[in-house]
Coordinates of C-alpha atoms and ligand atoms in Angstrom, one line a residue:
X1455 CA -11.6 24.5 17.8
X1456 CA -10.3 28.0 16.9
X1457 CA -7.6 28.5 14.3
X1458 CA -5.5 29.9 17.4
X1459 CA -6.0 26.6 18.7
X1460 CA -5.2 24.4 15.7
X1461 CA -2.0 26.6 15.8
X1462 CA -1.1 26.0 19.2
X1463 CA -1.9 22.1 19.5
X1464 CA 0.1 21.9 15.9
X1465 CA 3.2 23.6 17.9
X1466 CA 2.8 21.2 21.0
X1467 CA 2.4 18.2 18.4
X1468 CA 5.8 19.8 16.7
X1469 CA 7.8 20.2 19.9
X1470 CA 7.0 16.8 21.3
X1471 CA 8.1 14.8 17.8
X1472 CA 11.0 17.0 17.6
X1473 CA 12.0 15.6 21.6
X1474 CA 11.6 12.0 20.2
X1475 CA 13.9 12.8 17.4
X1476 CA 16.2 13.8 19.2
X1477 CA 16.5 11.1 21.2
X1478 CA 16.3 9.0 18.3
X1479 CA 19.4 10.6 16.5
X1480 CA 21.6 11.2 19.7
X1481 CA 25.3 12.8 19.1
X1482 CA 28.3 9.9 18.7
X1483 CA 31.8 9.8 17.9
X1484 CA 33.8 10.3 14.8
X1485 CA 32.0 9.5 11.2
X1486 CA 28.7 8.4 12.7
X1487 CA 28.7 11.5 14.5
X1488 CA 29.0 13.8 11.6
X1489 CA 26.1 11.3 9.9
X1490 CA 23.9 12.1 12.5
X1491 CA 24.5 15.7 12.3
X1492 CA 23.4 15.6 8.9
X1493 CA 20.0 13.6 9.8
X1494 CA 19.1 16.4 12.4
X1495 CA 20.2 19.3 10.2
X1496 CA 17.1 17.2 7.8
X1497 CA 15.0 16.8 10.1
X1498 CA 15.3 19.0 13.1
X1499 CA 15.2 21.9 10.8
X1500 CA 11.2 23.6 11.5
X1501 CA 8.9 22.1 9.3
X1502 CA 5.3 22.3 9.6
X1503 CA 5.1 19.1 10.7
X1504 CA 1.9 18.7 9.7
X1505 CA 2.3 14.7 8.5
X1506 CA 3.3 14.1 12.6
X1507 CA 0.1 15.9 13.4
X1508 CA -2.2 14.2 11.5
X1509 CA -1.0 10.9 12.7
X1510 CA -1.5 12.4 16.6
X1511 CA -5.1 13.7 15.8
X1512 CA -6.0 10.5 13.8
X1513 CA -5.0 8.0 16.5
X1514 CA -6.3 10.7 19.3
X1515 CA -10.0 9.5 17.3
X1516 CA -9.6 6.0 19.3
X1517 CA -8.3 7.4 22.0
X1518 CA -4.4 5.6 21.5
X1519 CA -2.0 6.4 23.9
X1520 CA 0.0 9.7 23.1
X1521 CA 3.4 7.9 23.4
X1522 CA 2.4 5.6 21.0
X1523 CA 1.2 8.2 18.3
X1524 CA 4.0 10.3 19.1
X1525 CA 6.1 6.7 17.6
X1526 CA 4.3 6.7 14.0
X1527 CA 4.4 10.2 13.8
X1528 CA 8.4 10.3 14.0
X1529 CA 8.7 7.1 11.9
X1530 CA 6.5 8.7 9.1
X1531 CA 8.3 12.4 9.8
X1532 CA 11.8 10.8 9.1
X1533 CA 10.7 8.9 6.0
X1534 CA 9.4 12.5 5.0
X1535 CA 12.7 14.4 5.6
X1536 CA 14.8 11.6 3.9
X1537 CA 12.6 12.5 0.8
X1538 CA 12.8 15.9 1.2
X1539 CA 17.5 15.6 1.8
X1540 CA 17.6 13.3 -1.5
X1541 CA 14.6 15.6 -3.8
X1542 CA 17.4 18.5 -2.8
X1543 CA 19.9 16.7 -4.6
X1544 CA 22.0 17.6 -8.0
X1545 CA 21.2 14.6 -9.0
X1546 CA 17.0 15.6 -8.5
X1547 CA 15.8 18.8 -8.1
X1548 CA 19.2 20.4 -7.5
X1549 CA 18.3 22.8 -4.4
X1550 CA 20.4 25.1 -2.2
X1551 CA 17.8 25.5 0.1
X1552 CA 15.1 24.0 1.6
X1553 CA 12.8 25.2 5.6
X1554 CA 14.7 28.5 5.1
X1555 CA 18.4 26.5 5.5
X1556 CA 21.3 25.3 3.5
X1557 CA 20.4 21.9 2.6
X1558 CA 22.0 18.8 3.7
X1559 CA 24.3 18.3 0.5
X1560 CA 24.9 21.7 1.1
X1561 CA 25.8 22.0 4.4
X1562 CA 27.9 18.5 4.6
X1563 CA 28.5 17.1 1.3
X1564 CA 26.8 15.2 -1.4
X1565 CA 27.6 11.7 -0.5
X1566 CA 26.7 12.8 3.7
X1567 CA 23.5 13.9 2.4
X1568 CA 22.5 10.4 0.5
X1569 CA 23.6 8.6 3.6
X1570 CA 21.9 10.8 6.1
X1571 CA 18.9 9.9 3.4
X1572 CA 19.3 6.1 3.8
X1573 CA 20.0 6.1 7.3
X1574 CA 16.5 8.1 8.3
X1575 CA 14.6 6.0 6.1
X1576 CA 16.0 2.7 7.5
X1577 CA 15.7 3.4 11.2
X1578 CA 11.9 4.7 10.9
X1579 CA 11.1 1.0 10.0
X1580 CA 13.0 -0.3 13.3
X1581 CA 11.2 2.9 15.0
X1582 CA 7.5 1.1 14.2
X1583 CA 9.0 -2.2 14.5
X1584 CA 9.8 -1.7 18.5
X1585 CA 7.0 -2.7 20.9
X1586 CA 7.1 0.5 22.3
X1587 CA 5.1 1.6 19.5
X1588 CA 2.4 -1.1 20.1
X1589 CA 2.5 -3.6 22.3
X1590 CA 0.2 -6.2 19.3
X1591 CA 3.0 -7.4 17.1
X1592 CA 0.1 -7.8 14.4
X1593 CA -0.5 -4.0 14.4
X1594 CA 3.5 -3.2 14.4
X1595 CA 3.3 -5.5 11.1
X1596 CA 0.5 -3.6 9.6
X1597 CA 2.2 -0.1 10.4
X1598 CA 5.3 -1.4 9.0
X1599 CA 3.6 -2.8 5.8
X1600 CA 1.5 0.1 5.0
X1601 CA 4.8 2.6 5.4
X1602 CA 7.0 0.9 3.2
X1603 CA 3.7 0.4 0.6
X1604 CA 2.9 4.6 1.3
X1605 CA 6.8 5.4 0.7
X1606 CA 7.8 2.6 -2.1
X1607 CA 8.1 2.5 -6.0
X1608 CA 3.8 1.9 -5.9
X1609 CA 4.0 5.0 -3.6
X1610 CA 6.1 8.3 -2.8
X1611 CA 8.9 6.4 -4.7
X1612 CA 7.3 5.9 -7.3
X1613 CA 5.7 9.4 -7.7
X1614 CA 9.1 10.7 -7.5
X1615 CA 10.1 8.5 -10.4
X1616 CA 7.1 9.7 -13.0
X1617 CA 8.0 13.6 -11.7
X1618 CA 11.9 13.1 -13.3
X1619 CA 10.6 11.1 -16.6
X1620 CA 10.2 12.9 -19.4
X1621 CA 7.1 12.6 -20.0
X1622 CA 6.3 14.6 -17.0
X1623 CA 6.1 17.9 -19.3
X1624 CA 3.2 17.3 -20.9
X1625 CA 1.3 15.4 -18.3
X1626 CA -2.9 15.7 -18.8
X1627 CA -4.9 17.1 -15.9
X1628 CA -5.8 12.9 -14.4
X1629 CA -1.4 11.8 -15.1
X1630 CA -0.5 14.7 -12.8
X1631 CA -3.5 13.7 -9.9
X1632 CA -2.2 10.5 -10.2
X1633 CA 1.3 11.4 -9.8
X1634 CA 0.8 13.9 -7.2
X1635 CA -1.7 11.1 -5.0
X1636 CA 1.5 8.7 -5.0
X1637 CA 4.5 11.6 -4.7
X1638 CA 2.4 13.8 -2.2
X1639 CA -0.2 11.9 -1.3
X1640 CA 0.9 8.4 0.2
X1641 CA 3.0 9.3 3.0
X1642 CA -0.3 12.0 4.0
X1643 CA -2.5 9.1 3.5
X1644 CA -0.3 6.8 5.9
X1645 CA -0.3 9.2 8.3
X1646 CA -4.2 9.3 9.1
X1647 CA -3.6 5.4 8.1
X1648 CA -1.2 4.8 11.1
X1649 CA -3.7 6.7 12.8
X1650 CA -6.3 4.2 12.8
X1651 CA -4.1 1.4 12.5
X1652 CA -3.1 1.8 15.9
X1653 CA -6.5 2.7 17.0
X1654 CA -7.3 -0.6 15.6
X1655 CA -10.6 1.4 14.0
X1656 CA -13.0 -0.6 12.5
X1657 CA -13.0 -0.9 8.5
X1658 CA -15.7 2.0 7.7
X1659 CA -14.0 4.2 10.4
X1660 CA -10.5 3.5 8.1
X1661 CA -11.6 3.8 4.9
X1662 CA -13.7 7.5 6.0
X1663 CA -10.3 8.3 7.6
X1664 CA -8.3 7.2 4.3
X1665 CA -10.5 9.1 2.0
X1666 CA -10.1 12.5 3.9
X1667 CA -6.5 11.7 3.6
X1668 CA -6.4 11.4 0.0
X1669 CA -8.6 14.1 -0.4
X1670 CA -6.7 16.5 1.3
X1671 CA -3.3 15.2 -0.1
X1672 CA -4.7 16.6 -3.4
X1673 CA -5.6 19.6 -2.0
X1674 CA -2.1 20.1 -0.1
X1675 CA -0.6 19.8 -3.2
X1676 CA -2.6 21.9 -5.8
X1677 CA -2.0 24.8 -2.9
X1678 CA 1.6 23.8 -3.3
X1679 CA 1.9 24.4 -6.9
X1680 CA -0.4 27.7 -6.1
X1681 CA 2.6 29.1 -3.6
X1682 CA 5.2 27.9 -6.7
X1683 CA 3.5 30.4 -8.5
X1684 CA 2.5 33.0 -5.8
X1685 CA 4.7 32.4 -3.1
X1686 CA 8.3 34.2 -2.4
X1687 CA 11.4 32.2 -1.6
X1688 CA 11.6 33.7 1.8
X1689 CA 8.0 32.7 2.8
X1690 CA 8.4 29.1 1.2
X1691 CA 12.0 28.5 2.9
X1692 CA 13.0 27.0 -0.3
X1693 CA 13.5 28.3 -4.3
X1694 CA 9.9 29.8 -5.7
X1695 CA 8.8 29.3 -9.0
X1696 CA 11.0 26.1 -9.9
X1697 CA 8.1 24.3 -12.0
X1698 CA 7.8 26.7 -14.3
X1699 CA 11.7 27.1 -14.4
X1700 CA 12.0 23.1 -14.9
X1701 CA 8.7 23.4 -17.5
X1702 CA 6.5 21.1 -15.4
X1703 CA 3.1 20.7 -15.8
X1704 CA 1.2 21.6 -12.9
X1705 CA -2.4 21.7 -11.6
X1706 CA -2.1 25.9 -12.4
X1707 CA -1.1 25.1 -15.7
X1708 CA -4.1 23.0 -16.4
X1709 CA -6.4 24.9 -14.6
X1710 CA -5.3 28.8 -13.9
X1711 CA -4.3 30.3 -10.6
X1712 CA -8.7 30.9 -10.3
X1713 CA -9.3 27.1 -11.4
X1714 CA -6.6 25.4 -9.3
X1715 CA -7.9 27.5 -6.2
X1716 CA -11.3 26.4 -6.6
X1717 CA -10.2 23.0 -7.3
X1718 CA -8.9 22.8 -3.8
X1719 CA -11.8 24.1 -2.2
X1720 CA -13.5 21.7 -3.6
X1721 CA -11.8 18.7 -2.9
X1722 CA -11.2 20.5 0.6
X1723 CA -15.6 20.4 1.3
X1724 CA -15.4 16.7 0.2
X1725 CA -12.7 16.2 2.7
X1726 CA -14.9 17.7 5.7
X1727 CA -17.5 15.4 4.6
X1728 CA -15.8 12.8 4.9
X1729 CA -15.2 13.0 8.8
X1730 CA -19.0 13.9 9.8
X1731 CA -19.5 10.3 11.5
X1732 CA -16.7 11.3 14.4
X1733 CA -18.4 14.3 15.2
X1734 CA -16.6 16.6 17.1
X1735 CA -13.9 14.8 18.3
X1736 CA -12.5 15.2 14.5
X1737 CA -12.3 19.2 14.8
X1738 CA -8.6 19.2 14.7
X1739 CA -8.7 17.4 11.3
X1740 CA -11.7 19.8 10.3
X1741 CA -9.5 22.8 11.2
X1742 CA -6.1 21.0 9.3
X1743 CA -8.2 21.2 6.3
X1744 CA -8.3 25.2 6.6
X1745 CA -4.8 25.4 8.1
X1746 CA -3.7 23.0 4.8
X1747 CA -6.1 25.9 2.1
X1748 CA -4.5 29.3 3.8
X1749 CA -0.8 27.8 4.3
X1750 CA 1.7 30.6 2.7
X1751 CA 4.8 27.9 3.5
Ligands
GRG1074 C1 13.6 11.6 -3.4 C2 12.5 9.4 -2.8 C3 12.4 10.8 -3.1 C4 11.2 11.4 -3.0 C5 10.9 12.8 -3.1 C6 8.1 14.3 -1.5 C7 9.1 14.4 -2.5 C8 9.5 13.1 -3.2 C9 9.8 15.5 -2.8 C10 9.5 16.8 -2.2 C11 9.4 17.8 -3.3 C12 8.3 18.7 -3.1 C13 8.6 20.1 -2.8 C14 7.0 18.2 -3.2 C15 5.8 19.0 -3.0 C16 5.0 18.7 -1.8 C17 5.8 18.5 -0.6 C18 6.0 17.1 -0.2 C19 6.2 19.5 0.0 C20 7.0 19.4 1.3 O1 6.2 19.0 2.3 P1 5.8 20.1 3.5 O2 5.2 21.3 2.8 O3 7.2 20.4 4.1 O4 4.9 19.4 4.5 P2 7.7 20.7 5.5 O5 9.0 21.4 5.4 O6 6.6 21.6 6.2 O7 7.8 19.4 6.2

């Protein structure tokens, strides 16, 4: 696969979990109407959507049915967005701005923005929970259990809450991996999780699958705090430099811009290695690894 090609089946993947939203947030009358206004201004906003992608390519491993896929990857997607309306909060990281747009509390209103939170978050769960998604109850149970584990207080949640404690300033190297596998790396975990969840993959196949995750979680995130640093607040679509501003520690505090990159390269080969026993059929997650190092956004 070519990067032109990682690029192109990365916009199909995009356009096709941006349809299901859509029909999954449909206009109504009066309040509800302006709620779900609010839960597509957060989610139907760009994005890379690369959480929906990996879910795709993961289940496309065992050869699930697209429609099915294309369920998990919208559940997981909305979880993400309701993350990313109540981070943007006063009451969190305070943002104007976040995929190069107002934010939600900014275009609606504070108290819009926590609902339009709750309500995306909620109705991912009845998303997975529909047999449309699989027709094995058993499997809708695991999907549901491992997203509410991936996105709870031993998981995204929970990340979130060691990231506003104090004692997030002076965080050594391991206490900000740590944090960063739970706040980052959960719901991209879940994602290649779902993946073979619904592919019903055997337990070696999941666990190579849940490594490369993990693996490239960490490295999603150490580029993150790279572009922090590096990036501009027009190419990130949201406010540069705000660890430093908020006097976090970071992976390029630890490490140096030079450390931190080679850090991710690292964890980035371990990553490949972990998908050598589904030969080529796992290019697309070979290629998301490069896609995940060179991202400027
Ligand atoms: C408020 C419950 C709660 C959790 C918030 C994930 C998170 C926890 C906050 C997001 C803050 C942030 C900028 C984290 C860094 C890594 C990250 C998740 C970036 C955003 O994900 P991308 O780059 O975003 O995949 P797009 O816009 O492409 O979907």
């Amino acid at each position: 696969m070519t990067d032109a090609s990682l690029q192109e089946s990365l916009a199909e993947v995009a356009g096709e979990v941006e349809a299901l939203l859509e029909q999954l947030m449909p206009d109504a009358a009066g309040p509800i109407g302006r709620l779900r206004a609010a839960m597509r201004h957060g989610s139907l906003n760009g994005g890379k959507r690369l959480r929906p992608f990996l879910v795709v390519r993961s289940a496309g491993l065992f050869d699930v049915p697209r429609e099915r896929a294309l369920r998990a990857a919208a559940a997981l997607e909305m979880v993400h967005c309701y993350s990313l309306i109540h981070d943007d909060l006063p009451a969190m990281d305070d943002s104007d701005l976040r995929r190069g747009r107002p934010t939600v509390h900014k275009a609606f209103d504070d108290a819009t923005a926590v609902l339009a939170g709750d309500a995306l978050l909620t109705e991912a769960f009845g998303v997975l929970a529909e047999p449309a998604t699989h027709p094995d109850a058993a499997v809708r149970c695991r999907l549901v259990a491992g997203l509410a584990r991936a996105a709870g207080s031993e998981g995204m949640v929970g990340g979130q809450a060691i990231d506003l404690s104090a004692e997030r300033h002076d965080l050594s190297l391991a206490g900000i991996e740590r944090l960063q596998a739970l706040k980052t790396g959960a719901l991209i975990a879940y994602a290649c999780e779902a993946g073979a969840l619904l592919g019903e993959a055997v337990p070696d196949q999941r666990r190579a699958l849940l490594d490369y995750a993990r693996l490239l979680g960490l490295a999603f995130q150490i580029v993150d705090d790279l572009l922090d640093v590096e990036g501009t607040t027009e190419e990130l679509g949201k406010p540069a430099r705000q660890d430093a501003e908020l006097g976090k520690a970071t992976f390029v505090l630890h490490l140096g811009v030079e450390g931190a990159r080679e850090r991710a390269a690292q964890l980035a080969e371990e990553a490949r290695s972990r998908l050598d026993s589904f030969g080529e059929n796992a290019d697309a997650l070979r290629r998301t690894i490069d896609f995940v190092l060179a991202r400027r956004s």
